[in-house]
PDB file of C-alpha atoms in Angstrom:
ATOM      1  CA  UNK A   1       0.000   0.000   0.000  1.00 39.00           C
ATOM      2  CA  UNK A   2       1.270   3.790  -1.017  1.00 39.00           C
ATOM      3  CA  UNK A   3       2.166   6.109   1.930  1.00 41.00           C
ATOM      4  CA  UNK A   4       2.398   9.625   1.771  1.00 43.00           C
ATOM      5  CA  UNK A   5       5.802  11.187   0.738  1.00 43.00           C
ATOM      6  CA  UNK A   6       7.379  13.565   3.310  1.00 40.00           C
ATOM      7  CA  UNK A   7       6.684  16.719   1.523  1.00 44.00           C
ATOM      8  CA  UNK A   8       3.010  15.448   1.148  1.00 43.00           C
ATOM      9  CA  UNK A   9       2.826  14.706   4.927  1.00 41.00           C
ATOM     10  CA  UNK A  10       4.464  18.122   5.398  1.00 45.00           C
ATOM     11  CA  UNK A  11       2.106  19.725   3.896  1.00 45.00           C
ATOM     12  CA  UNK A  12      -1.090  17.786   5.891  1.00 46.00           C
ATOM     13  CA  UNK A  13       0.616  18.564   8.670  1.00 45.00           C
ATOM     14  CA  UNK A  14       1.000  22.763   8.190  1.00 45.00           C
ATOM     15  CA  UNK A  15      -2.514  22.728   7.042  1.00 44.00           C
ATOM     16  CA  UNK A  16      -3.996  21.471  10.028  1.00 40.00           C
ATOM     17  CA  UNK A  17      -1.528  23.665  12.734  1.00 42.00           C
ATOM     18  CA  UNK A  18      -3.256  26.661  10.110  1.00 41.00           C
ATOM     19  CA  UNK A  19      -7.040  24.969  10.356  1.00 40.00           C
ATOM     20  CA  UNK A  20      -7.040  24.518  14.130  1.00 37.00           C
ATOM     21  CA  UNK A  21      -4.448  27.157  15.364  1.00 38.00           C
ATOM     22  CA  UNK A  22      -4.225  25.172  18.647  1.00 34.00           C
ATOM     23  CA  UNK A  23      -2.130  21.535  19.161  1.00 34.00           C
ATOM     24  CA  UNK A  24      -3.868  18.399  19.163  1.00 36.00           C
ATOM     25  CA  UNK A  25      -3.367  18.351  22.893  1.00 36.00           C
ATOM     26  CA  UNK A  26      -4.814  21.845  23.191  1.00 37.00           C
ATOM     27  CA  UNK A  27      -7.818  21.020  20.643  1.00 37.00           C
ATOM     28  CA  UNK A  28     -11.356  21.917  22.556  1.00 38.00           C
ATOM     29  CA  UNK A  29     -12.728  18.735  23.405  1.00 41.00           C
ATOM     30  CA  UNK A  30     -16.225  19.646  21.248  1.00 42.00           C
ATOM     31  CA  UNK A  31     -16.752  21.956  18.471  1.00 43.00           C
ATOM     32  CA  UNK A  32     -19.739  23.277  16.411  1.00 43.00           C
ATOM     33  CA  UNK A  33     -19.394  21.550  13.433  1.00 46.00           C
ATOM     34  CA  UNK A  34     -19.779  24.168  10.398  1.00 57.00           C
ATOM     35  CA  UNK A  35     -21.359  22.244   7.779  1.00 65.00           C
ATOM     36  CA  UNK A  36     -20.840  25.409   5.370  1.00 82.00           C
ATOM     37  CA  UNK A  37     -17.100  24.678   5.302  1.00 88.00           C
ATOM     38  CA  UNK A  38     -16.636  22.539   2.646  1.00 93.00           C
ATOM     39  CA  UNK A  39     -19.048  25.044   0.166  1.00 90.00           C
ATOM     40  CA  UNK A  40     -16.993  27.534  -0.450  1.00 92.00           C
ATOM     41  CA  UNK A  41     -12.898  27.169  -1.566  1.00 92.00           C
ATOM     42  CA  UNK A  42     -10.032  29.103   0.402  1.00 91.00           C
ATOM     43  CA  UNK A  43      -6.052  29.161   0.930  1.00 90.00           C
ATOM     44  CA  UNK A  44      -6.185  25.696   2.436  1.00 90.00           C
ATOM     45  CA  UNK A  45      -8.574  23.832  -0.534  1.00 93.00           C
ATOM     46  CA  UNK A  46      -7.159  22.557  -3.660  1.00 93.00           C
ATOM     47  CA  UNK A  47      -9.478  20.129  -4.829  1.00 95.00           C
ATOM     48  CA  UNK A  48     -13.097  19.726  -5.490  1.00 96.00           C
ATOM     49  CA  UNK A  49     -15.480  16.511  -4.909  1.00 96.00           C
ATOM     50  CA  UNK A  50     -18.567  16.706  -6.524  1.00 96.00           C
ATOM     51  CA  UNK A  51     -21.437  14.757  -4.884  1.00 95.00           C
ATOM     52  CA  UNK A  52     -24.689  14.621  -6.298  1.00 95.00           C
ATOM     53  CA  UNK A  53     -23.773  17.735  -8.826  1.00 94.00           C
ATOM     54  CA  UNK A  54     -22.574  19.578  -5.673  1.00 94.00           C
ATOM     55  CA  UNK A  55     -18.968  20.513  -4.728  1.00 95.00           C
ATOM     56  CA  UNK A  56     -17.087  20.010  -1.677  1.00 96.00           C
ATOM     57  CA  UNK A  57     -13.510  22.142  -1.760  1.00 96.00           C
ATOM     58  CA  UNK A  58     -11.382  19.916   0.662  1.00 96.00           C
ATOM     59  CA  UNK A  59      -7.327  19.284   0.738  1.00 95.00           C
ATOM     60  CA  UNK A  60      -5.975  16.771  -1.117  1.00 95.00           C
ATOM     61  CA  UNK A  61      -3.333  16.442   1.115  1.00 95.00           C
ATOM     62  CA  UNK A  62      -5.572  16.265   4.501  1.00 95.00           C
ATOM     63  CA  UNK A  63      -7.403  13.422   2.274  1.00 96.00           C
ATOM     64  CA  UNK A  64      -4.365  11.243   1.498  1.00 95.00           C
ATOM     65  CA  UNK A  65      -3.107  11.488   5.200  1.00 95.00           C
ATOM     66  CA  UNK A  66      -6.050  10.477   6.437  1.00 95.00           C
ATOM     67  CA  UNK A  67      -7.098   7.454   3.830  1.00 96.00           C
ATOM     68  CA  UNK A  68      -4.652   5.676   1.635  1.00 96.00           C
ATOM     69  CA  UNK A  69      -7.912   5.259  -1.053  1.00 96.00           C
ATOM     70  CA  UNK A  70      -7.609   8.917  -1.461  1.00 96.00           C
ATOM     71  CA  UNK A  71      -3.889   8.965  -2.269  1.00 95.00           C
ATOM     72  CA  UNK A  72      -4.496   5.491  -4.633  1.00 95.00           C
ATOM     73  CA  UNK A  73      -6.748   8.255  -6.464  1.00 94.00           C
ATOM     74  CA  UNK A  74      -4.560  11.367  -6.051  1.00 93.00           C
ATOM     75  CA  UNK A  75      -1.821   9.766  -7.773  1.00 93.00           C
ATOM     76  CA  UNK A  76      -3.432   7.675 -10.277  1.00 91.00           C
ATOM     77  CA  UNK A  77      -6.505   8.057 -12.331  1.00 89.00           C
ATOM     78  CA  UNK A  78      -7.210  12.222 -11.148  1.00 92.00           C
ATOM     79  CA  UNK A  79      -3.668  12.972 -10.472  1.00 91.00           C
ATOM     80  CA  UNK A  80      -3.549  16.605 -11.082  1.00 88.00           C
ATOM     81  CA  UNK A  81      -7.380  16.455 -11.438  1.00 89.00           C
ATOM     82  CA  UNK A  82      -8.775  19.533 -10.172  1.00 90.00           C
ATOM     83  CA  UNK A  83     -12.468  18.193  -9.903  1.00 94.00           C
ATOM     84  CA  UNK A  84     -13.085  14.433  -8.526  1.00 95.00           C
ATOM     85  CA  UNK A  85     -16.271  12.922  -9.525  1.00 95.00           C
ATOM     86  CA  UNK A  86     -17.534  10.629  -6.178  1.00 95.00           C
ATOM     87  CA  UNK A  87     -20.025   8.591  -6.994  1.00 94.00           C
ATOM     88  CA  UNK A  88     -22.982   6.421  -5.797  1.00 95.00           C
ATOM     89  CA  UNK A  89     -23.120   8.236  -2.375  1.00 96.00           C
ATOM     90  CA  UNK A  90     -25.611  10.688  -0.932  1.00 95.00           C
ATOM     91  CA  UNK A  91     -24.480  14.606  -0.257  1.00 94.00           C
ATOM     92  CA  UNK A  92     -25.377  14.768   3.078  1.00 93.00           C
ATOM     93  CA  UNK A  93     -23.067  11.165   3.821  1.00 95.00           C
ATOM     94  CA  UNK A  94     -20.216  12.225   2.496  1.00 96.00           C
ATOM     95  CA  UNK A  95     -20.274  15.957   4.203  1.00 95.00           C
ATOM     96  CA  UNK A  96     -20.506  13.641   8.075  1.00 95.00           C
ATOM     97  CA  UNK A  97     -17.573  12.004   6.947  1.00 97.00           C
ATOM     98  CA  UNK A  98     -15.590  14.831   5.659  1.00 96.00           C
ATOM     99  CA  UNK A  99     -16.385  15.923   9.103  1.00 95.00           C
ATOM    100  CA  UNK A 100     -15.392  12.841  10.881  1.00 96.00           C
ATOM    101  CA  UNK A 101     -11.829  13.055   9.309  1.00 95.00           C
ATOM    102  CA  UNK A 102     -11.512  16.694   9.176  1.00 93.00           C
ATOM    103  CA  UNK A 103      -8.970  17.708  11.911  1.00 91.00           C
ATOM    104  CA  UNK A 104     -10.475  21.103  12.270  1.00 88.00           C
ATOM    105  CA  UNK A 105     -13.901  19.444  13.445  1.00 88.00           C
ATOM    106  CA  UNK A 106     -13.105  15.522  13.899  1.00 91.00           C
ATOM    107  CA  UNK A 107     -16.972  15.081  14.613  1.00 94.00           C
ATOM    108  CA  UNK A 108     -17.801  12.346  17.245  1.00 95.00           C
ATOM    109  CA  UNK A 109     -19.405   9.291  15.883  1.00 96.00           C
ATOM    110  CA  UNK A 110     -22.852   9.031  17.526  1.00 95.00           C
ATOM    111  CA  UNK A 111     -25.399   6.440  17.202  1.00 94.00           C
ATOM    112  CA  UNK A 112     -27.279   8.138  14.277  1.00 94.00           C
ATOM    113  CA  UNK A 113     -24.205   8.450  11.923  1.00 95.00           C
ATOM    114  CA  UNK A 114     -22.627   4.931  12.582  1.00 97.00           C
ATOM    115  CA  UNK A 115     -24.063   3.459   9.444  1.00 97.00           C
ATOM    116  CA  UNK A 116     -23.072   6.488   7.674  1.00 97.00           C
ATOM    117  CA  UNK A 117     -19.578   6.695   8.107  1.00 97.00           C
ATOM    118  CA  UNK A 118     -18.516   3.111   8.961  1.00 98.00           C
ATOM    119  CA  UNK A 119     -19.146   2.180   5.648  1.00 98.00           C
ATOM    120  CA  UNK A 120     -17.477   5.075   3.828  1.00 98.00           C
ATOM    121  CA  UNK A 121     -14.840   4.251   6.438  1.00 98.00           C
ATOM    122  CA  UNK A 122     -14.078   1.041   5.093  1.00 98.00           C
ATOM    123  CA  UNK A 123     -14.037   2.062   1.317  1.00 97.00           C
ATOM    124  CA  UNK A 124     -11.760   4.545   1.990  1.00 97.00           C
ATOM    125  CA  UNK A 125      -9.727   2.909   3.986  1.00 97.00           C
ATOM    126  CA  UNK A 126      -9.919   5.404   7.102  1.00 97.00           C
ATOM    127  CA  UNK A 127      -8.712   3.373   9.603  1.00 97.00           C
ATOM    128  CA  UNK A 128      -8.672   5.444  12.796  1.00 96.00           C
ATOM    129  CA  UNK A 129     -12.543   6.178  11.965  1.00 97.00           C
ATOM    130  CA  UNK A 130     -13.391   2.599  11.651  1.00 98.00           C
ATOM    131  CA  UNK A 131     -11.461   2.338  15.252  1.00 97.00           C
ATOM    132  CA  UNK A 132     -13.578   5.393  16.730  1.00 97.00           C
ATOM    133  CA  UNK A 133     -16.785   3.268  15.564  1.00 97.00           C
ATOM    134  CA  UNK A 134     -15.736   0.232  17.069  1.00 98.00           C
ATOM    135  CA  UNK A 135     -14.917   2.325  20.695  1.00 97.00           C
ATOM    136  CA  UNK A 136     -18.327   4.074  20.146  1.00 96.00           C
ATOM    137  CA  UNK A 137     -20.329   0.530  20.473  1.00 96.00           C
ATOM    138  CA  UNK A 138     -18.228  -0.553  22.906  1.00 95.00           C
ATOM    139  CA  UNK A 139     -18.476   2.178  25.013  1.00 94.00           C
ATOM    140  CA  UNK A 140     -22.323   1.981  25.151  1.00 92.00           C
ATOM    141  CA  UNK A 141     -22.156  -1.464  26.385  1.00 92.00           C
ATOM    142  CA  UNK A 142     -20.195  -0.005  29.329  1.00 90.00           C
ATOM    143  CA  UNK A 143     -22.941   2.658  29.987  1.00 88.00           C
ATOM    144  CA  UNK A 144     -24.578   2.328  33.162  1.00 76.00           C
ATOM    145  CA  UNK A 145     -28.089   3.207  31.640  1.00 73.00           C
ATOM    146  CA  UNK A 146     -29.112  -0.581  31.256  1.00 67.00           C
ATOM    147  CA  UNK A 147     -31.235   0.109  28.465  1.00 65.00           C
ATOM    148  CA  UNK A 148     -28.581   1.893  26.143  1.00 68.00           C
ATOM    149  CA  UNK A 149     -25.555  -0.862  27.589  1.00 74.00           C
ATOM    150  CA  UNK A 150     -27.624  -4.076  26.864  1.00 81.00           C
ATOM    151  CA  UNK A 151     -29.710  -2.974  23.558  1.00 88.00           C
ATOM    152  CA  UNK A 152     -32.753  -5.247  22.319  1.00 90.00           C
ATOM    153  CA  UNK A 153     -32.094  -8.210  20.228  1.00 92.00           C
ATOM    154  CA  UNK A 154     -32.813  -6.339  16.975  1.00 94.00           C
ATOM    155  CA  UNK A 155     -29.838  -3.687  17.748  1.00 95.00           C
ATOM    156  CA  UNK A 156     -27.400  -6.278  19.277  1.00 95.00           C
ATOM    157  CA  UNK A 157     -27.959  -8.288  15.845  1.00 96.00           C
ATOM    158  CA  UNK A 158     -27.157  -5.067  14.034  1.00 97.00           C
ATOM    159  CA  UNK A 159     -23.885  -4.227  15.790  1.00 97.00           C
ATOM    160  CA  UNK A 160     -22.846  -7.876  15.551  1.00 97.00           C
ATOM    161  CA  UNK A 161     -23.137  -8.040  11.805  1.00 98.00           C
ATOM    162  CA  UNK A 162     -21.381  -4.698  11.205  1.00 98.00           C
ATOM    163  CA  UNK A 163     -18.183  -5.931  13.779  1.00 98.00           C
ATOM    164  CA  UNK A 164     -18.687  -9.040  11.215  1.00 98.00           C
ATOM    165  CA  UNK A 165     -18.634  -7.215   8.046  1.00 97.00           C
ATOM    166  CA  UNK A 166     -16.227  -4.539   8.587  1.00 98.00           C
ATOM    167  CA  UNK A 167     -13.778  -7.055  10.505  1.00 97.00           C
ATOM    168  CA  UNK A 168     -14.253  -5.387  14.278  1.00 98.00           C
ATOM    169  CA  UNK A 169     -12.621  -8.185  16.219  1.00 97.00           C
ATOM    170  CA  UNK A 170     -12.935  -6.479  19.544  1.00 97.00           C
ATOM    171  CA  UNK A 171     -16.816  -5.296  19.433  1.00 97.00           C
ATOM    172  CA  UNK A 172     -17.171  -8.416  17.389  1.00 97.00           C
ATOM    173  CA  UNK A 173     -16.097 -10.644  20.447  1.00 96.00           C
ATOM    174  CA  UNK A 174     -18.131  -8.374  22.754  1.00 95.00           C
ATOM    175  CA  UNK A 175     -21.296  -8.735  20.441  1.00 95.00           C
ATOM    176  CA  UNK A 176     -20.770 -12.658  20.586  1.00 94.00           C
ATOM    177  CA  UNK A 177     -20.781 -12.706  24.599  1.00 91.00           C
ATOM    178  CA  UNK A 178     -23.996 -11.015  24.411  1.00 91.00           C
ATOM    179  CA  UNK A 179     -25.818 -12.700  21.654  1.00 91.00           C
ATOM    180  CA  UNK A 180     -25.140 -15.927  23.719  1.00 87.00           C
ATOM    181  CA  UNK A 181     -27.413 -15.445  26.113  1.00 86.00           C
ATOM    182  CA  UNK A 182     -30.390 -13.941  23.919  1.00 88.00           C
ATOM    183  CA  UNK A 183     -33.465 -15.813  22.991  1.00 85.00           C
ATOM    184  CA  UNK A 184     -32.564 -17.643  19.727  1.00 88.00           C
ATOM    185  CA  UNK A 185     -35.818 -19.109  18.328  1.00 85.00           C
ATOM    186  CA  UNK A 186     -39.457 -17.700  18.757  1.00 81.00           C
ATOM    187  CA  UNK A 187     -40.970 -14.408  17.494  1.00 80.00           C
ATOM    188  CA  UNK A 188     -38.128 -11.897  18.940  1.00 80.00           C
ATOM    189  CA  UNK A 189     -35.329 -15.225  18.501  1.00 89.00           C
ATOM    190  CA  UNK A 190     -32.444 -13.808  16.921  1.00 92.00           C
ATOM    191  CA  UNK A 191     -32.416 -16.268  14.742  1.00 92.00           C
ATOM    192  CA  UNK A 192     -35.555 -14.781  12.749  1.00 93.00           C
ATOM    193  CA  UNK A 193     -33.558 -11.415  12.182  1.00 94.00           C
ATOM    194  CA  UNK A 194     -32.731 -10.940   8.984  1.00 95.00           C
ATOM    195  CA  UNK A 195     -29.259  -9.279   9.834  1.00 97.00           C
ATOM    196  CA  UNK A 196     -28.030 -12.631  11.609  1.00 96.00           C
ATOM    197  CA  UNK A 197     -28.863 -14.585   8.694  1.00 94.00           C
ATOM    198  CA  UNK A 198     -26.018 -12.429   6.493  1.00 97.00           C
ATOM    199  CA  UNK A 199     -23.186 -13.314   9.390  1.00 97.00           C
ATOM    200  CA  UNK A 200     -20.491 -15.549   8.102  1.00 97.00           C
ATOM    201  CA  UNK A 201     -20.483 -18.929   8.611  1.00 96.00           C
ATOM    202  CA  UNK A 202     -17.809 -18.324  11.187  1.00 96.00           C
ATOM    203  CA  UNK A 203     -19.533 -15.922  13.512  1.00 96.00           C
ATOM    204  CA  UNK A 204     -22.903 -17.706  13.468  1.00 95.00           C
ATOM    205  CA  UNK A 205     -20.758 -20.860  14.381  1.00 94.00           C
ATOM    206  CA  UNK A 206     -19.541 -18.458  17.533  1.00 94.00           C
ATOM    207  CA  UNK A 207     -22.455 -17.845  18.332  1.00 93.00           C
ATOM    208  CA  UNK A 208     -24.381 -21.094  18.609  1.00 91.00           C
ATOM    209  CA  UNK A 209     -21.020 -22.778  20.238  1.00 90.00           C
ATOM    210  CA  UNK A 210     -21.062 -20.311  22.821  1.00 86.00           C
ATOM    211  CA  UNK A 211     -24.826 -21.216  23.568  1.00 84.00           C
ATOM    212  CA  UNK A 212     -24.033 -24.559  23.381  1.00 84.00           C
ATOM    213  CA  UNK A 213     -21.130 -24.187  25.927  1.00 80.00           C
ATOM    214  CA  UNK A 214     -24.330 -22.730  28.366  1.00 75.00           C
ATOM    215  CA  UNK A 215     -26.271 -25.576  27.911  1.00 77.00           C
ATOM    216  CA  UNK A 216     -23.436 -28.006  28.653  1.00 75.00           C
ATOM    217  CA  UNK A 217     -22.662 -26.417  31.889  1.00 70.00           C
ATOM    218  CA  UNK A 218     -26.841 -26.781  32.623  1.00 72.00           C
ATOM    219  CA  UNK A 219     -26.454 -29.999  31.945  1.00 73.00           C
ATOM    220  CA  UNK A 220     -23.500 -30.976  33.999  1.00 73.00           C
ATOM    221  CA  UNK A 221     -25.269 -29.005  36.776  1.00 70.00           C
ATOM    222  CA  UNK A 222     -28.832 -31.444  36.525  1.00 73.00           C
ATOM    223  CA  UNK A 223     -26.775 -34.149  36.522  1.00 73.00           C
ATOM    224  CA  UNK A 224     -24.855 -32.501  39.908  1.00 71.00           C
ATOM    225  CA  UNK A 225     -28.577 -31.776  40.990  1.00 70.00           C
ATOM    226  CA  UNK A 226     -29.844 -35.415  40.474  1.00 70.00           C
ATOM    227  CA  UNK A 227     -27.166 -37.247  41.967  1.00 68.00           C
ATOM    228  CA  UNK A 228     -27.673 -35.180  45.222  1.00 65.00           C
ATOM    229  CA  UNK A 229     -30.764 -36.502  44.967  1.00 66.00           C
ATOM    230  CA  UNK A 230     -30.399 -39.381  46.053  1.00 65.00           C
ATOM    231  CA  UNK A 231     -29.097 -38.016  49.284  1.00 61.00           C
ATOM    232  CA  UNK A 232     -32.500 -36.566  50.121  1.00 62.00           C
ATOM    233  CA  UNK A 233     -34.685 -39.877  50.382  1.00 56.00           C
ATOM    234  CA  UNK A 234     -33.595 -42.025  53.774  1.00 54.00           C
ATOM    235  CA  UNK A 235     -34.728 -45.583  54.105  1.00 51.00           C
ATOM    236  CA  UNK A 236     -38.062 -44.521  55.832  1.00 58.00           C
ATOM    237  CA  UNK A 237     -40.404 -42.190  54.338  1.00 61.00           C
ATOM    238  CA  UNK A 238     -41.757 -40.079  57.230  1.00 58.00           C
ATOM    239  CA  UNK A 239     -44.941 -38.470  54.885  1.00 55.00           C
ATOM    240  CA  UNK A 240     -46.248 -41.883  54.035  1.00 62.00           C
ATOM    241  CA  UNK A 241     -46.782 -43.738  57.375  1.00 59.00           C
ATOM    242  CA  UNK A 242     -50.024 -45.289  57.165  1.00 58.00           C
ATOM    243  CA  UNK A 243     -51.989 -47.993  56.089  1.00 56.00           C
ATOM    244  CA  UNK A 244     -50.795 -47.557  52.516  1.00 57.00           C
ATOM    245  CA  UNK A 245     -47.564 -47.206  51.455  1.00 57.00           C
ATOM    246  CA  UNK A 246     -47.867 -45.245  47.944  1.00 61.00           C
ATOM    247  CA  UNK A 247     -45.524 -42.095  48.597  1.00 62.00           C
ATOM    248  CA  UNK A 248     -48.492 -39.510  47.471  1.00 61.00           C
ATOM    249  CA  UNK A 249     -48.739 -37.279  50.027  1.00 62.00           C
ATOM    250  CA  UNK A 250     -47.470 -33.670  49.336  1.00 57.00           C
ATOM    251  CA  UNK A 251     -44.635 -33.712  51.912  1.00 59.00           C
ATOM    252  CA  UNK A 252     -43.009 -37.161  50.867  1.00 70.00           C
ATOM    253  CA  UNK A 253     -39.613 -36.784  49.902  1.00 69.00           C
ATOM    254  CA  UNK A 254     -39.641 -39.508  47.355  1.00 71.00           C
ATOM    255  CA  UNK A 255     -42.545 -38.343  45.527  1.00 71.00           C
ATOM    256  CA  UNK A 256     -40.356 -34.959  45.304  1.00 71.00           C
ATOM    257  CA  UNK A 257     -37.210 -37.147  44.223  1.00 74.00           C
ATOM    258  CA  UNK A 258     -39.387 -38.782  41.713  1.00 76.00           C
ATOM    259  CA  UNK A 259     -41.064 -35.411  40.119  1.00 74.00           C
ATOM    260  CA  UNK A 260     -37.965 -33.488  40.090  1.00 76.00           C
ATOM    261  CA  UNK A 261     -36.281 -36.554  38.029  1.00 77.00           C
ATOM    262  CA  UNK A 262     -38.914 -36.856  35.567  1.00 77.00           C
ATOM    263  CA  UNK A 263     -38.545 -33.484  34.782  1.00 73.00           C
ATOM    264  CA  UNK A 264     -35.067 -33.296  33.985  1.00 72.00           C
ATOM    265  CA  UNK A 265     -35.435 -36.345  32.211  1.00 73.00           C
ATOM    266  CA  UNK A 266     -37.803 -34.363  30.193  1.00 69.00           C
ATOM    267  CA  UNK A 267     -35.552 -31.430  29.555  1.00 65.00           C
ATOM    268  CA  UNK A 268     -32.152 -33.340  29.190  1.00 63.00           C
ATOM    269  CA  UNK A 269     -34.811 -35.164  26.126  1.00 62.00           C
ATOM    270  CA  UNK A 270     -35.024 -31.552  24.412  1.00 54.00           C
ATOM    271  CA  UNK A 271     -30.986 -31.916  23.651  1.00 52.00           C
ATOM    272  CA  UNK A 272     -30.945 -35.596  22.703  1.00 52.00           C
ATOM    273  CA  UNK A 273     -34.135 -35.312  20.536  1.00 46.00           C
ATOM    274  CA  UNK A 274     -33.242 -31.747  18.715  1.00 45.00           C
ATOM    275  CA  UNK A 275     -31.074 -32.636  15.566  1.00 44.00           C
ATOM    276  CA  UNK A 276     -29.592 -28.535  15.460  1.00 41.00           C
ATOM    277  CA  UNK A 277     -27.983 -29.919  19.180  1.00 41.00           C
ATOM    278  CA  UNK A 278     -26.679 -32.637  17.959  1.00 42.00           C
ATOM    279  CA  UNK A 279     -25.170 -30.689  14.366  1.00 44.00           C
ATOM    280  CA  UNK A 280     -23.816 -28.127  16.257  1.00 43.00           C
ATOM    281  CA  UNK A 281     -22.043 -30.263  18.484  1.00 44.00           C
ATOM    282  CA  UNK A 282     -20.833 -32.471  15.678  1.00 48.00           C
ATOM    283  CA  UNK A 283     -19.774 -29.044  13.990  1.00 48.00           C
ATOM    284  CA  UNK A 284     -17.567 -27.692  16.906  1.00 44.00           C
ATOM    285  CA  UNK A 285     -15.984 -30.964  16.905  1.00 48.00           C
ATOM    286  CA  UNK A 286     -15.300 -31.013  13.364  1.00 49.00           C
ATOM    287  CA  UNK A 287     -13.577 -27.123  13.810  1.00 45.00           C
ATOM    288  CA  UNK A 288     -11.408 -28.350  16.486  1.00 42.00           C
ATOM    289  CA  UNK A 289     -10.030 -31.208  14.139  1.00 48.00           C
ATOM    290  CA  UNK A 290      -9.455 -28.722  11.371  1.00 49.00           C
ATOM    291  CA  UNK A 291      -8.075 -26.374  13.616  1.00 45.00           C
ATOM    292  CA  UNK A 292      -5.397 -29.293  14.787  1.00 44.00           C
TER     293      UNK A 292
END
């Protein structure tokens, strides 16, 4: 992949000590965004994207520092180009992301631009903006407003298949935890969202291994439960003294033995009689072969 030259970087770098007059460590924190800036050219603009018929005046150099798919263009196809067709993307897009990169505004990411500028992100290769949208997830899941830190199925789903497509391997690992523990068939399963039908092979396989895992260490615990079981019932059954011996009443310990058995019979049956159990299982095994 190209780099910058020096005098290139040189450049980027007196244009943004001239567009924010402070240091980076100096910067305000938060800025009013102008959204005028990029209309009209000046001393620090020497290019012009057109969007939609309408022109943005930006710095070619600012653009190849920050994204190497810029300086791919700079120097090849619309080298010396003074105006840079962009197409197939919406105005109003491709101004948030000119703001997200700009060091003179560096917008936050917030929750209602994420899909915006990830993607344009990726295709132009900005890498420190795809790491700012990766933080920006994660950081909600550390909020302590529950609602906002552990979002609804439909959300989690959505954040999980961007981490997947956009190759987010920490938010994708936190998106996995979660999704392990949410309802996975029914009406609000996330198994009926359309979003976790696109994941790759690879994460879905993540994702049902780590609910598998859960069920495993159920299991192992009913198995724990039953054998303690058997401590509970003593030779003599003090509920059942009487004429007839048939362990009914309510108190009688082996009547409870015998209940609580049946029903983890019945619910241990769910895993040996369910065929996605058994293929998942069969599949893990298969990865761990592969994998050796």
């Amino acid at each position: 992949m190209s780099t910058p030259t020096s005098s290139t970087a040189a450049k980027a770098e007196a244009l943004v000590a001239s567009a924010t007059g402070v240091s980076e460590e100096k910067k305000p924190a938060t800025t009013a965004p102008d959204y005028s800036m990029f209309s009209t050219p000046s001393s620090l603009t020497d290019v012009v994207l057109v969007v939609e018929g309408k022109k943005l005046h930006v710095s070619q150099a600012l653009l190849c520092l920050a994204s190497p798919a810029f300086l791919k263009m700079f120097e090849g196809d619309f080298k010396n180009k003074t105006e840079v067709p962009i197409a197939d993307k919406k105005y109003a897009d491709f101004v948030e992301f000119l703001l997200c990169i700009h060091p003179s505004t560096c917008k936050p990411v917030q929750r209602e631009t994420l899909d915006i500028v990830l993607p344009l992100a990726d295709e132009y290769e900005v890498e420190s903006l795809m790491q700012r949208c990766e933080q920006f997830v994660l950081n909600l899941f550390q909020l302590k407003d529950a609602q906002r830190s552990d979002p609804s199925n439909v959300e989690l789903v959505h954040f999980l298949y961007l981490s997947d497509k956009y190759k987010l391997s920490a938010l994708l690992d936190a998106c996995v935890i979660k999704a392990k523990y949410r309802t996975y068939e029914g009406e609000h399963g996330i198994k009926t969202l359309r979003e976790f039908n696109l994941l790759s092979a690879d994460t879905k396989f993540r994702v049902l291994s780590g609910r598998t895992s859960l069920l495993e260490v159920t299991l192992t615990g009913v198995q724990m439960f039953k054998q303690r079981l058997d401590h509970i019932v003593t030779p003599e059954c003090n509920g059942c003294y009487g004429p007839v011996y048939n362990h009914t009443s309510p108190g009688c310990r082996v009547q409870l033995k015998s209940d609580l058995l049946a029903y983890f019979d019945k619910l241990t049956s769910y895993f040996r009689e369910d065929p996605r159990y058994v293929e998942v299982s069969e599949g893990r095994k298969l990865a761990v072969k592969q994998a050796k």
